[in-house]
mmCIF file of C-alpha atoms and ligand atoms in Angstrom:
data_model
loop_
_atom_site.group_PDB
_atom_site.id
_atom_site.type_symbol
_atom_site.label_atom_id
_atom_site.label_comp_id
_atom_site.label_asym_id
_atom_site.label_seq_id
_atom_site.Cartn_x
_atom_site.Cartn_y
_atom_site.Cartn_z
ATOM 1 C CA UNK A 1 0.000 0.000 0.000
ATOM 2 C CA UNK A 2 2.711 2.407 1.041
ATOM 3 C CA UNK A 3 4.934 1.342 -1.861
ATOM 4 C CA UNK A 4 2.063 1.800 -4.279
ATOM 5 C CA UNK A 5 1.585 5.328 -3.027
ATOM 6 C CA UNK A 6 5.223 6.322 -3.608
ATOM 7 C CA UNK A 7 5.302 4.591 -6.966
ATOM 8 C CA UNK A 8 2.342 6.652 -8.059
ATOM 9 C CA UNK A 9 4.010 9.886 -6.947
ATOM 10 C CA UNK A 10 7.218 8.907 -8.697
ATOM 11 C CA UNK A 11 5.270 8.042 -11.814
ATOM 12 C CA UNK A 12 3.547 11.397 -11.656
ATOM 13 C CA UNK A 13 6.823 13.271 -11.309
ATOM 14 C CA UNK A 14 8.410 11.345 -14.178
ATOM 15 C CA UNK A 15 5.387 11.949 -16.310
ATOM 16 C CA UNK A 16 5.501 15.679 -15.629
ATOM 17 C CA UNK A 17 9.189 15.821 -16.439
ATOM 18 C CA UNK A 18 8.595 13.979 -19.671
ATOM 19 C CA UNK A 19 5.869 16.411 -20.650
ATOM 20 C CA UNK A 20 8.128 19.368 -19.751
ATOM 21 C CA UNK A 21 10.898 17.971 -21.920
ATOM 22 C CA UNK A 22 8.509 17.458 -24.799
ATOM 23 C CA UNK A 23 7.149 20.987 -24.490
ATOM 24 C CA UNK A 24 10.656 22.412 -24.357
ATOM 25 C CA UNK A 25 11.709 20.400 -27.391
ATOM 26 C CA UNK A 26 8.602 21.538 -29.214
ATOM 27 C CA UNK A 27 9.236 25.156 -28.304
ATOM 28 C CA UNK A 28 12.880 25.005 -29.387
ATOM 29 C CA UNK A 29 11.929 23.472 -32.682
ATOM 30 C CA UNK A 30 9.302 26.091 -33.148
ATOM 31 C CA UNK A 31 11.449 29.112 -32.280
ATOM 32 C CA UNK A 32 14.716 28.000 -33.869
ATOM 33 C CA UNK A 33 13.397 26.117 -36.857
ATOM 34 C CA UNK A 34 16.166 26.622 -39.395
ATOM 35 C CA UNK A 35 19.210 26.119 -37.227
ATOM 36 C CA UNK A 36 17.835 23.595 -34.797
ATOM 37 C CA UNK A 37 19.834 25.599 -32.342
ATOM 38 C CA UNK A 38 19.351 24.681 -28.746
ATOM 39 C CA UNK A 39 18.063 26.940 -26.100
ATOM 40 C CA UNK A 40 20.332 29.802 -25.037
ATOM 41 C CA UNK A 41 22.266 30.003 -28.264
ATOM 42 C CA UNK A 42 22.007 33.332 -29.901
ATOM 43 C CA UNK A 43 20.164 33.375 -33.134
ATOM 44 C CA UNK A 44 19.448 36.627 -34.837
ATOM 45 C CA UNK A 45 15.737 37.079 -35.138
ATOM 46 C CA UNK A 46 16.068 39.119 -38.273
ATOM 47 C CA UNK A 47 16.663 38.918 -41.962
ATOM 48 C CA UNK A 48 20.073 39.632 -43.344
ATOM 49 C CA UNK A 49 19.696 42.585 -45.665
ATOM 50 C CA UNK A 50 22.310 42.921 -48.350
ATOM 51 C CA UNK A 51 23.995 46.310 -48.020
ATOM 52 C CA UNK A 52 25.856 47.695 -50.947
ATOM 53 C CA UNK A 53 29.560 47.825 -50.193
ATOM 54 C CA UNK A 54 31.265 50.808 -51.749
ATOM 55 C CA UNK A 55 34.632 49.374 -50.767
ATOM 56 C CA UNK A 56 35.152 52.172 -48.302
ATOM 57 C CA UNK A 57 34.501 50.406 -45.047
ATOM 58 C CA UNK A 58 36.862 52.507 -42.964
ATOM 59 C CA UNK A 59 36.119 56.146 -43.230
ATOM 60 C CA UNK A 60 39.285 58.194 -43.246
ATOM 61 C CA UNK A 61 38.573 61.808 -42.535
ATOM 62 C CA UNK A 62 41.308 63.852 -44.071
ATOM 63 C CA UNK A 63 41.274 67.428 -42.917
ATOM 64 C CA UNK A 64 42.773 69.749 -45.531
ATOM 65 C CA UNK A 65 45.952 71.405 -44.308
ATOM 66 C CA UNK A 66 44.519 74.873 -44.921
ATOM 67 C CA UNK A 67 41.795 74.064 -42.390
ATOM 68 C CA UNK A 68 44.307 72.809 -39.840
ATOM 69 C CA UNK A 69 46.296 75.989 -40.357
ATOM 70 C CA UNK A 70 43.233 78.174 -39.935
ATOM 71 C CA UNK A 71 42.529 76.451 -36.630
ATOM 72 C CA UNK A 72 46.165 76.358 -35.534
ATOM 73 C CA UNK A 73 47.382 77.467 -32.131
ATOM 74 C CA UNK A 74 50.200 80.020 -32.430
ATOM 75 C CA UNK A 75 51.207 79.686 -28.770
ATOM 76 C CA UNK A 76 51.440 75.908 -29.039
ATOM 77 C CA UNK A 77 53.474 76.492 -32.201
ATOM 78 C CA UNK A 78 55.843 78.777 -30.342
ATOM 79 C CA UNK A 79 56.406 76.043 -27.757
ATOM 80 C CA UNK A 80 56.987 73.463 -30.492
ATOM 81 C CA UNK A 81 59.437 75.819 -32.149
ATOM 82 C CA UNK A 82 61.721 74.986 -29.234
ATOM 83 C CA UNK A 83 62.736 71.956 -31.310
ATOM 84 C CA UNK A 84 63.780 74.206 -34.190
ATOM 85 C CA UNK A 85 65.420 76.855 -32.008
ATOM 86 C CA UNK A 86 68.433 74.614 -31.463
ATOM 87 C CA UNK A 87 69.449 75.499 -35.024
ATOM 88 C CA UNK A 88 67.280 78.410 -36.130
ATOM 89 C CA UNK A 89 66.666 81.921 -34.884
ATOM 90 C CA UNK A 90 63.648 84.040 -35.715
ATOM 91 C CA UNK A 91 65.710 87.198 -36.021
ATOM 92 C CA UNK A 92 66.283 88.703 -39.429
ATOM 93 C CA UNK A 93 69.719 87.819 -40.734
ATOM 94 C CA UNK A 94 70.755 85.854 -37.631
ATOM 95 C CA UNK A 95 71.721 82.450 -38.927
ATOM 96 C CA UNK A 96 72.688 79.574 -36.690
ATOM 97 C CA UNK A 97 73.289 75.988 -37.671
ATOM 98 C CA UNK A 98 70.384 76.644 -40.026
ATOM 99 C CA UNK A 99 69.229 79.840 -41.767
ATOM 100 C CA UNK A 100 67.149 82.460 -39.966
ATOM 101 C CA UNK A 101 63.448 81.664 -40.114
ATOM 102 C CA UNK A 102 62.335 85.271 -39.827
ATOM 103 C CA UNK A 103 59.514 85.750 -42.361
ATOM 104 C CA UNK A 104 60.223 82.341 -43.831
ATOM 105 C CA UNK A 105 56.587 81.797 -44.828
ATOM 106 C CA UNK A 106 56.328 83.131 -48.384
ATOM 107 C CA UNK A 107 60.107 83.419 -48.685
ATOM 108 C CA UNK A 108 62.052 81.923 -51.550
ATOM 109 C CA UNK A 109 63.772 78.643 -50.682
ATOM 110 C CA UNK A 110 67.577 78.910 -50.257
ATOM 111 C CA UNK A 111 67.408 82.694 -50.354
ATOM 112 C CA UNK A 112 69.046 83.947 -47.165
ATOM 113 C CA UNK A 113 72.695 84.900 -46.703
ATOM 114 C CA UNK A 114 73.145 81.651 -44.773
ATOM 115 C CA UNK A 115 76.338 80.421 -46.343
ATOM 116 C CA UNK A 116 75.898 76.691 -45.850
ATOM 117 C CA UNK A 117 72.861 75.557 -47.835
ATOM 118 C CA UNK A 118 73.324 71.962 -48.894
ATOM 119 C CA UNK A 119 71.966 72.657 -52.348
ATOM 120 C CA UNK A 120 69.502 69.814 -51.886
ATOM 121 C CA UNK A 121 66.443 71.872 -51.069
ATOM 122 C CA UNK A 122 64.251 72.335 -54.129
ATOM 123 C CA UNK A 123 63.765 75.658 -55.863
ATOM 124 C CA UNK A 124 60.518 77.379 -55.033
ATOM 125 C CA UNK A 125 58.748 79.249 -52.285
ATOM 126 C CA UNK A 126 58.090 78.289 -48.693
ATOM 127 C CA UNK A 127 54.311 78.330 -48.861
ATOM 128 C CA UNK A 128 52.525 76.843 -45.840
ATOM 129 C CA UNK A 129 51.848 73.705 -47.906
ATOM 130 C CA UNK A 130 55.513 73.422 -48.897
ATOM 131 C CA UNK A 131 56.652 73.882 -45.303
ATOM 132 C CA UNK A 132 54.102 71.295 -44.231
ATOM 133 C CA UNK A 133 55.479 68.771 -46.710
ATOM 134 C CA UNK A 134 59.059 69.578 -45.662
ATOM 135 C CA UNK A 135 58.411 69.274 -41.932
ATOM 136 C CA UNK A 136 56.728 65.857 -42.091
ATOM 137 C CA UNK A 137 60.178 64.462 -42.774
ATOM 138 C CA UNK A 138 62.849 66.816 -44.148
ATOM 139 C CA UNK A 139 65.119 63.994 -45.365
ATOM 140 C CA UNK A 140 62.294 62.415 -47.360
ATOM 141 C CA UNK A 141 61.198 65.756 -48.781
ATOM 142 C CA UNK A 142 64.715 66.834 -49.707
ATOM 143 C CA UNK A 143 67.127 63.886 -49.751
ATOM 144 C CA UNK A 144 70.595 65.088 -48.845
ATOM 145 C CA UNK A 145 69.398 68.094 -46.872
ATOM 146 C CA UNK A 146 71.712 69.108 -44.061
ATOM 147 C CA UNK A 147 68.753 69.772 -41.768
ATOM 148 C CA UNK A 148 69.066 67.085 -39.146
ATOM 149 C CA UNK A 149 65.546 66.995 -37.876
ATOM 150 C CA UNK A 150 63.277 63.946 -37.783
ATOM 151 C CA UNK A 151 60.128 65.879 -38.584
ATOM 152 C CA UNK A 152 56.766 66.298 -36.923
ATOM 153 C CA UNK A 153 54.456 63.400 -37.684
ATOM 154 C CA UNK A 154 51.455 65.131 -36.120
ATOM 155 C CA UNK A 155 49.506 67.364 -38.515
ATOM 156 C CA UNK A 156 48.598 69.710 -35.698
ATOM 157 C CA UNK A 157 52.239 70.167 -34.612
ATOM 158 C CA UNK A 158 53.199 71.200 -38.139
ATOM 159 C CA UNK A 159 50.181 73.468 -38.496
ATOM 160 C CA UNK A 160 50.916 75.141 -35.143
ATOM 161 C CA UNK A 161 54.609 75.743 -35.928
ATOM 162 C CA UNK A 162 53.811 77.094 -39.398
ATOM 163 C CA UNK A 163 51.130 79.364 -37.911
ATOM 164 C CA UNK A 164 53.735 80.621 -35.445
ATOM 165 C CA UNK A 165 56.278 81.226 -38.229
ATOM 166 C CA UNK A 166 53.581 83.091 -40.208
ATOM 167 C CA UNK A 167 52.970 85.315 -37.214
ATOM 168 C CA UNK A 168 56.558 86.634 -37.154
HETATM 169 C C1 LIG B 201 69.660 70.138 -36.119
HETATM 170 C C2 LIG B 201 69.478 71.452 -36.668
HETATM 171 C C3 LIG B 201 68.117 71.822 -37.217
HETATM 172 C C4 LIG B 201 66.892 71.673 -36.627
HETATM 173 C C5 LIG B 201 66.558 71.041 -35.278
HETATM 174 C C6 LIG B 201 65.949 72.258 -37.528
HETATM 175 N N1 LIG B 201 66.569 72.728 -38.641
HETATM 176 FE FE1 LIG B 201 65.702 73.641 -40.236
HETATM 177 N N2 LIG B 201 67.469 73.721 -41.176
HETATM 178 C C7 LIG B 201 68.687 73.291 -40.667
HETATM 179 C C8 LIG B 201 69.691 73.377 -41.690
HETATM 180 C C9 LIG B 201 71.164 72.998 -41.530
HETATM 181 C C10 LIG B 201 69.057 73.879 -42.838
HETATM 182 C C11 LIG B 201 69.640 74.057 -44.220
HETATM 183 C C12 LIG B 201 69.214 72.818 -44.994
HETATM 184 C C13 LIG B 201 69.820 72.629 -46.365
HETATM 185 O O1 LIG B 201 70.382 73.569 -46.910
HETATM 186 O O2 LIG B 201 69.675 71.500 -46.879
HETATM 187 C C14 LIG B 201 67.664 74.095 -42.475
HETATM 188 C C15 LIG B 201 66.700 74.619 -43.329
HETATM 189 C C16 LIG B 201 65.436 74.927 -42.967
HETATM 190 C C17 LIG B 201 64.494 75.620 -43.811
HETATM 191 C C18 LIG B 201 64.769 76.170 -45.196
HETATM 192 C C19 LIG B 201 65.209 77.607 -45.051
HETATM 193 C C20 LIG B 201 65.538 78.313 -46.356
HETATM 194 O O3 LIG B 201 66.082 79.392 -46.244
HETATM 195 O O4 LIG B 201 65.257 77.777 -47.433
HETATM 196 C C21 LIG B 201 63.350 75.733 -43.088
HETATM 197 C C22 LIG B 201 62.056 76.380 -43.541
HETATM 198 C C23 LIG B 201 63.572 75.100 -41.824
HETATM 199 N N3 LIG B 201 64.830 74.629 -41.768
HETATM 200 C C24 LIG B 201 62.613 75.000 -40.826
HETATM 201 C C25 LIG B 201 62.818 74.310 -39.642
HETATM 202 C C26 LIG B 201 61.792 74.137 -38.638
HETATM 203 C C27 LIG B 201 60.405 74.749 -38.700
HETATM 204 C C28 LIG B 201 62.322 73.370 -37.664
HETATM 205 C C29 LIG B 201 61.653 72.849 -36.419
HETATM 206 C C30 LIG B 201 60.444 72.112 -36.598
HETATM 207 C C31 LIG B 201 63.693 73.080 -38.044
HETATM 208 N N4 LIG B 201 63.944 73.663 -39.247
HETATM 209 C C32 LIG B 201 64.583 72.333 -37.287
HETATM 210 C C33 LIG B 201 68.886 72.823 -39.394
HETATM 211 C C34 LIG B 201 67.899 72.476 -38.486
#
């Protein structure tokens, strides 16, 4: 009698579990029909929409140098000029290891009375754009130049220094 009672309870519990399992299986099959994925796995409940790829996945925002220059910080440029001051003065006619940079913006290249130009700077004018190209890496811009300076890799550093030089 007692045994019968427990057997019935056990049977009931087993039966309930079986039904639960069946319901769960049914639900999984219903909700994840295509993948047969089991519960808990992430399945996107959406359609994949084909997006046209213009081949430009990474957007590179290139700010024109003129804009950088317009927004440049003359005081920051003056501080950065400390790197140049080892060889250059900003006084007219006062050359050091390098030629004076007084009014260099708009000046003809190789045009001061500095007696030691290497002859490897190009002919032309020191426009802001030309100075910018030069100061990225002088040795790349003018192979053989005697200006021993590694360059400023940061656009803003170059813009600030050129803005400072323009202000002289
Ligand atoms: C280690 C010394 C040294 C440093 C540092 C240096 N320069 Fe020069 N610079 C020179 C020399 C030397 C020349 C002459 C190059 C040649 O004739 O090839 C020169 C040439 C130049 C010229 C061309 C001048 C002309 O009359 O055509 C400019 C512009 C210039 N430097 C700007 C700068 C700026 C700006 C910095 C700092 C960011 C700087 N230089 C840092 C030594 C230096």
